[in-house]
mmCIF file of C-alpha atoms in Angstrom:
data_model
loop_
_atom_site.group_PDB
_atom_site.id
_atom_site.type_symbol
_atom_site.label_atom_id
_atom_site.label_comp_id
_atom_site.label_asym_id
_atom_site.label_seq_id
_atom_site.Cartn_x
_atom_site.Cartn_y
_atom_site.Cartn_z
ATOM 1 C CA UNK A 1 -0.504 -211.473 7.388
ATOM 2 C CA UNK A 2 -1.103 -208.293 9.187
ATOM 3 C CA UNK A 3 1.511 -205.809 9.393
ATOM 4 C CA UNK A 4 2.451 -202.471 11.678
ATOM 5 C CA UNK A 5 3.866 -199.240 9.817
ATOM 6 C CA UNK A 6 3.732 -195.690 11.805
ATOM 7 C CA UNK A 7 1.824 -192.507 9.858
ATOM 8 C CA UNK A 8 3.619 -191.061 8.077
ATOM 9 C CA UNK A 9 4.886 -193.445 6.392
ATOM 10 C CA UNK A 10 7.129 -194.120 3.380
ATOM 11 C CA UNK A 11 4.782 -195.928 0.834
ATOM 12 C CA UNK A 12 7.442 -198.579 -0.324
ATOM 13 C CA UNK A 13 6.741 -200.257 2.632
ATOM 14 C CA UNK A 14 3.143 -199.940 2.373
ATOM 15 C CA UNK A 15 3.153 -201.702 -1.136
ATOM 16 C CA UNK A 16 5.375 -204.038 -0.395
ATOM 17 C CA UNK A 17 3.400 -205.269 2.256
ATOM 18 C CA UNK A 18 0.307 -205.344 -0.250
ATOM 19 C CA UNK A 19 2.605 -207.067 -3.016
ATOM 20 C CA UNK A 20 3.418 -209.541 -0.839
ATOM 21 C CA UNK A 21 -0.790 -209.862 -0.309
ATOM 22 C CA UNK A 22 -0.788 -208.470 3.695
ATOM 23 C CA UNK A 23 -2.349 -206.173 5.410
ATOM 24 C CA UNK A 24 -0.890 -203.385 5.928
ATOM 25 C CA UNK A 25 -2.176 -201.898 9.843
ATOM 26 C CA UNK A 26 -1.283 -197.770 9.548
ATOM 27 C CA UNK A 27 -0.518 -197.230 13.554
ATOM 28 C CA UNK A 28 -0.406 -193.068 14.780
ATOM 29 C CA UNK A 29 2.524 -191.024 15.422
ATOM 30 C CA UNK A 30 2.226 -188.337 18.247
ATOM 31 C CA UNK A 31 1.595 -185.256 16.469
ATOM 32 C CA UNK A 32 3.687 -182.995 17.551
ATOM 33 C CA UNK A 33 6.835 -185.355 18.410
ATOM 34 C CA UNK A 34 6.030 -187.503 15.494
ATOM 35 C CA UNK A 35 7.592 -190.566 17.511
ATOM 36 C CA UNK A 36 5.219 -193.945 17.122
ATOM 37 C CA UNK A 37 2.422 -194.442 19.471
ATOM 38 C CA UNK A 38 3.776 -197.128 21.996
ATOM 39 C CA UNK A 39 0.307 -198.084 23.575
ATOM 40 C CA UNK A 40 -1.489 -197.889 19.910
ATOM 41 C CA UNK A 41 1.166 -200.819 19.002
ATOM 42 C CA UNK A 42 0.946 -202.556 22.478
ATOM 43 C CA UNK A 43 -2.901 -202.608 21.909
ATOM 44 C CA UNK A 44 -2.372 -203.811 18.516
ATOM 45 C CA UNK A 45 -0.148 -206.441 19.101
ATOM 46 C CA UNK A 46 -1.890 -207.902 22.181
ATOM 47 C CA UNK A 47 -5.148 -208.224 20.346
ATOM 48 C CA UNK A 48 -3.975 -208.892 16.560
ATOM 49 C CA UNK A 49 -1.669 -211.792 14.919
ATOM 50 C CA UNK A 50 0.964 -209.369 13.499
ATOM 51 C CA UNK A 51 3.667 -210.914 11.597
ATOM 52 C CA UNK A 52 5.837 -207.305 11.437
ATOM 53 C CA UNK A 53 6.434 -204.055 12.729
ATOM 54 C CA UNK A 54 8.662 -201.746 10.566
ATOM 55 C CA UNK A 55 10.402 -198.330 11.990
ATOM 56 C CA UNK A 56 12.485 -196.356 10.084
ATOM 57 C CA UNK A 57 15.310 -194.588 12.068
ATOM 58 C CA UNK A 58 15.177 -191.539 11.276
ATOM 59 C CA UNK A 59 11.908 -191.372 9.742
ATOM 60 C CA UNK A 60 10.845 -190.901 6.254
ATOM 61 C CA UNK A 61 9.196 -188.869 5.660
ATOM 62 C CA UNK A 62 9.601 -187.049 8.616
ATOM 63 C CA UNK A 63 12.944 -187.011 9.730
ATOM 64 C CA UNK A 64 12.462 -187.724 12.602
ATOM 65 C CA UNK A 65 14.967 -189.835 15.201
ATOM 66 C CA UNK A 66 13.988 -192.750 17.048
ATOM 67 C CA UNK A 67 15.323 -192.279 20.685
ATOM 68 C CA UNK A 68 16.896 -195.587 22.482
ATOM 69 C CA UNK A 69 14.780 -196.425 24.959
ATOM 70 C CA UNK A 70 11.553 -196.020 22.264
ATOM 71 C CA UNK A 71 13.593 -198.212 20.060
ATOM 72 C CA UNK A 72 14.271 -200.748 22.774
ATOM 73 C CA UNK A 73 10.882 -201.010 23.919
ATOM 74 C CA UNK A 74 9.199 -201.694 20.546
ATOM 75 C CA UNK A 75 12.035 -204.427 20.165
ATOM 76 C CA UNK A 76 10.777 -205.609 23.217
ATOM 77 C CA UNK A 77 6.971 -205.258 22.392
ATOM 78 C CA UNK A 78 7.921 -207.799 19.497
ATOM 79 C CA UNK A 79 9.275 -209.757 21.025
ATOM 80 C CA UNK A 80 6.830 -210.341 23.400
ATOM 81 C CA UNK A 81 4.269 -210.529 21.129
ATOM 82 C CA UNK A 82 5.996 -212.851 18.742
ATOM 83 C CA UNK A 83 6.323 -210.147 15.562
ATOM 84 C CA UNK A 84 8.951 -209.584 13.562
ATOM 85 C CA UNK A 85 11.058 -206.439 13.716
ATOM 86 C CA UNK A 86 12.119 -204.678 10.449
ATOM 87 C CA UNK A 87 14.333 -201.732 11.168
ATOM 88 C CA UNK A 88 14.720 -199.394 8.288
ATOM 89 C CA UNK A 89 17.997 -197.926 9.002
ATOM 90 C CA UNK A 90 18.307 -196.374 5.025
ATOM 91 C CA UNK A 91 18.913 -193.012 6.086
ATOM 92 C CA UNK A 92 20.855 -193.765 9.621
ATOM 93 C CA UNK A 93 23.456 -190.690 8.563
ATOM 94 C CA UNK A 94 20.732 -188.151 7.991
ATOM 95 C CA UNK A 95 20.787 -186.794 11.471
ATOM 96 C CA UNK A 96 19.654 -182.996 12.476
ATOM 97 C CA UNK A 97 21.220 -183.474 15.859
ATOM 98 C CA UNK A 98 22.916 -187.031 16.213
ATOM 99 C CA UNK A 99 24.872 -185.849 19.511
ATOM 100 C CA UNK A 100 21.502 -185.413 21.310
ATOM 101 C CA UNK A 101 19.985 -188.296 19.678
ATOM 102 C CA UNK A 102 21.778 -190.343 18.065
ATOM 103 C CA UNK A 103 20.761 -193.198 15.596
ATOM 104 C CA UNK A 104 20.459 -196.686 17.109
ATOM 105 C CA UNK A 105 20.237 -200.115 16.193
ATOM 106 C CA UNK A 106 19.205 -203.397 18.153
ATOM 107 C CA UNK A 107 19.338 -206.874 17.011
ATOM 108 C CA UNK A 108 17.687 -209.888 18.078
ATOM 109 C CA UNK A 109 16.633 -213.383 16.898
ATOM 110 C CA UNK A 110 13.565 -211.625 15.783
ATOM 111 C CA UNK A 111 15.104 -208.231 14.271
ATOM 112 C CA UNK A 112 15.976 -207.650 10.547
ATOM 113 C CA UNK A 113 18.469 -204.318 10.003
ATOM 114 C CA UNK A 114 18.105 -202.696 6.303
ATOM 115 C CA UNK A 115 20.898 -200.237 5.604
ATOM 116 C CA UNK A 116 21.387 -198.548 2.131
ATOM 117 C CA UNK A 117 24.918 -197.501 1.184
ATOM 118 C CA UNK A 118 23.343 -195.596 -1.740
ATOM 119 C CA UNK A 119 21.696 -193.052 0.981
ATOM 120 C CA UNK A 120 24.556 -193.227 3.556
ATOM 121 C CA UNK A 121 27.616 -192.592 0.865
ATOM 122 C CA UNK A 122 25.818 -190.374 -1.284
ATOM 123 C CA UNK A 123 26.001 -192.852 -4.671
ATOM 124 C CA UNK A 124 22.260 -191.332 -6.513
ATOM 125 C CA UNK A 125 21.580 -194.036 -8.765
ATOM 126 C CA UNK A 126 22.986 -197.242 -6.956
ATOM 127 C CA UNK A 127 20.760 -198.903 -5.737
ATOM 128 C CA UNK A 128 23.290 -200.808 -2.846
ATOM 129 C CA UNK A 129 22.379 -201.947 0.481
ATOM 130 C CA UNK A 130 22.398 -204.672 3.119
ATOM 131 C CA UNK A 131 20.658 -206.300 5.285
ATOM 132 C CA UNK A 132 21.466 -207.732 8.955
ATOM 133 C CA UNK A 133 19.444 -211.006 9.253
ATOM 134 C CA UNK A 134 18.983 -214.161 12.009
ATOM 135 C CA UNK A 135 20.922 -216.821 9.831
ATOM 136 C CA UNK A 136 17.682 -219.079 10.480
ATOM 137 C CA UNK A 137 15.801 -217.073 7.370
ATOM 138 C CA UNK A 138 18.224 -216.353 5.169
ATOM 139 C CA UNK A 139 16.454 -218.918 2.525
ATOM 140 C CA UNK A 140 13.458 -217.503 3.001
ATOM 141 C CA UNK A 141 15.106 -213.766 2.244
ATOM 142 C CA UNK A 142 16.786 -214.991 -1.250
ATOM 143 C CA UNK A 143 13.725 -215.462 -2.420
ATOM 144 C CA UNK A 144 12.401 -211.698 -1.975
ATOM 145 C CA UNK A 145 13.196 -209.685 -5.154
ATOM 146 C CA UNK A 146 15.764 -207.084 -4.382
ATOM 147 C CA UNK A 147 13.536 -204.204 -5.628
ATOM 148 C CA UNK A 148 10.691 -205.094 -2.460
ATOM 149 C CA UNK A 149 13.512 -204.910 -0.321
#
C-alpha cells in the first residue's frame, strides 16, 4: 500500500512503512515554514490509492507546529479521499510557543492518535505510550508489534 510522510521526516515511520512491505510516498514541506505541502498531498491523493497519511505535531525533526486549520484540512483531505490518518502526537508538549500555536488533535472514524508518555513526562528509557483508535480496528492493531508502533 502506498503511504504519505512529509520531508523531513522521522525515519521510524519510513521503515515501518517498508517493514510492513509499503511504499513509502516522501511528500515536500514548504521550505521556509516547513508546514506540509497541502496541494502536493491533494494531488497525491486524488490520483494515487493511499492507504495513510502520517503528521507529526510538532514535527520531528523539525519542530515544527502544525496550525489548526492545516491540521483540519488534511483530516479532511483523508477523508475525502478515503486514507487513513495517523497523527503522531509523541512530542505534543515540546512546544516553542504553544500560546500562539498551540498543539491540536482531531479524531475521526478514519484518524489514529499516537501519544508517548515517555516523551511527554520525561521517563528516558520507557518506552510507554497510547494510542486513540476507531474501536472497528482494534483487532487489526493487536497484531502490530509494539516496537513498529
Amino acid at each position: 500500500s502506498k503511504q504519505i510522510i512529509f520531508l523531513p521526516y522521522y525515519f521510524n515511520h519510513k521503515m515501518a512503512i517498508q517493514m510492513s512491505d509499503g511504499i513509502p510516498l516522501l511528500l515536500p514541506a514548504d521550505p521556509t515554514s516547513l508546514l506540509p505541502d497541502l496541494q502536493a498531498l491533494e494531488d497525491t491523493l486524488k490520483n494515487n490509492n493511499i492507504a495513510t497519511v502520517t503528521l507529526v505535531n510538532p514535527g520531528n525533526p523539525t519542530g515544527t507546529m502544525l496550525p489548526s486549520d492545516l491540521v483540519h484540512a488534511v483530516a479532511d483531505l483523508t477523508k475525502k479521499y478515503n486514507a487513513w490518518l495517523i497523527m503522531d502526537n509523541t512530542y505534543e508538549y515540546f512546544a516553542w510557543d504553544p500560546v500562539n500555536v498551540p498543539h491540536v488533535c482531531v479524531e475521526d472514524d478514519h484518524i489514529i492518535n499516537i501519544f508517548s508518555m515517555s516523551k511527554a513526562y520525561g521517563c528516558p528509557g520507557w518506552r510507554i505510550g497510547y494510542i486513540a483508535y476507531p474501536p472497528r480496528i482494534r483487532g487489526q492493531l493487536q497484531k502490530i508489534q509494539d516496537t513498529v508502533l
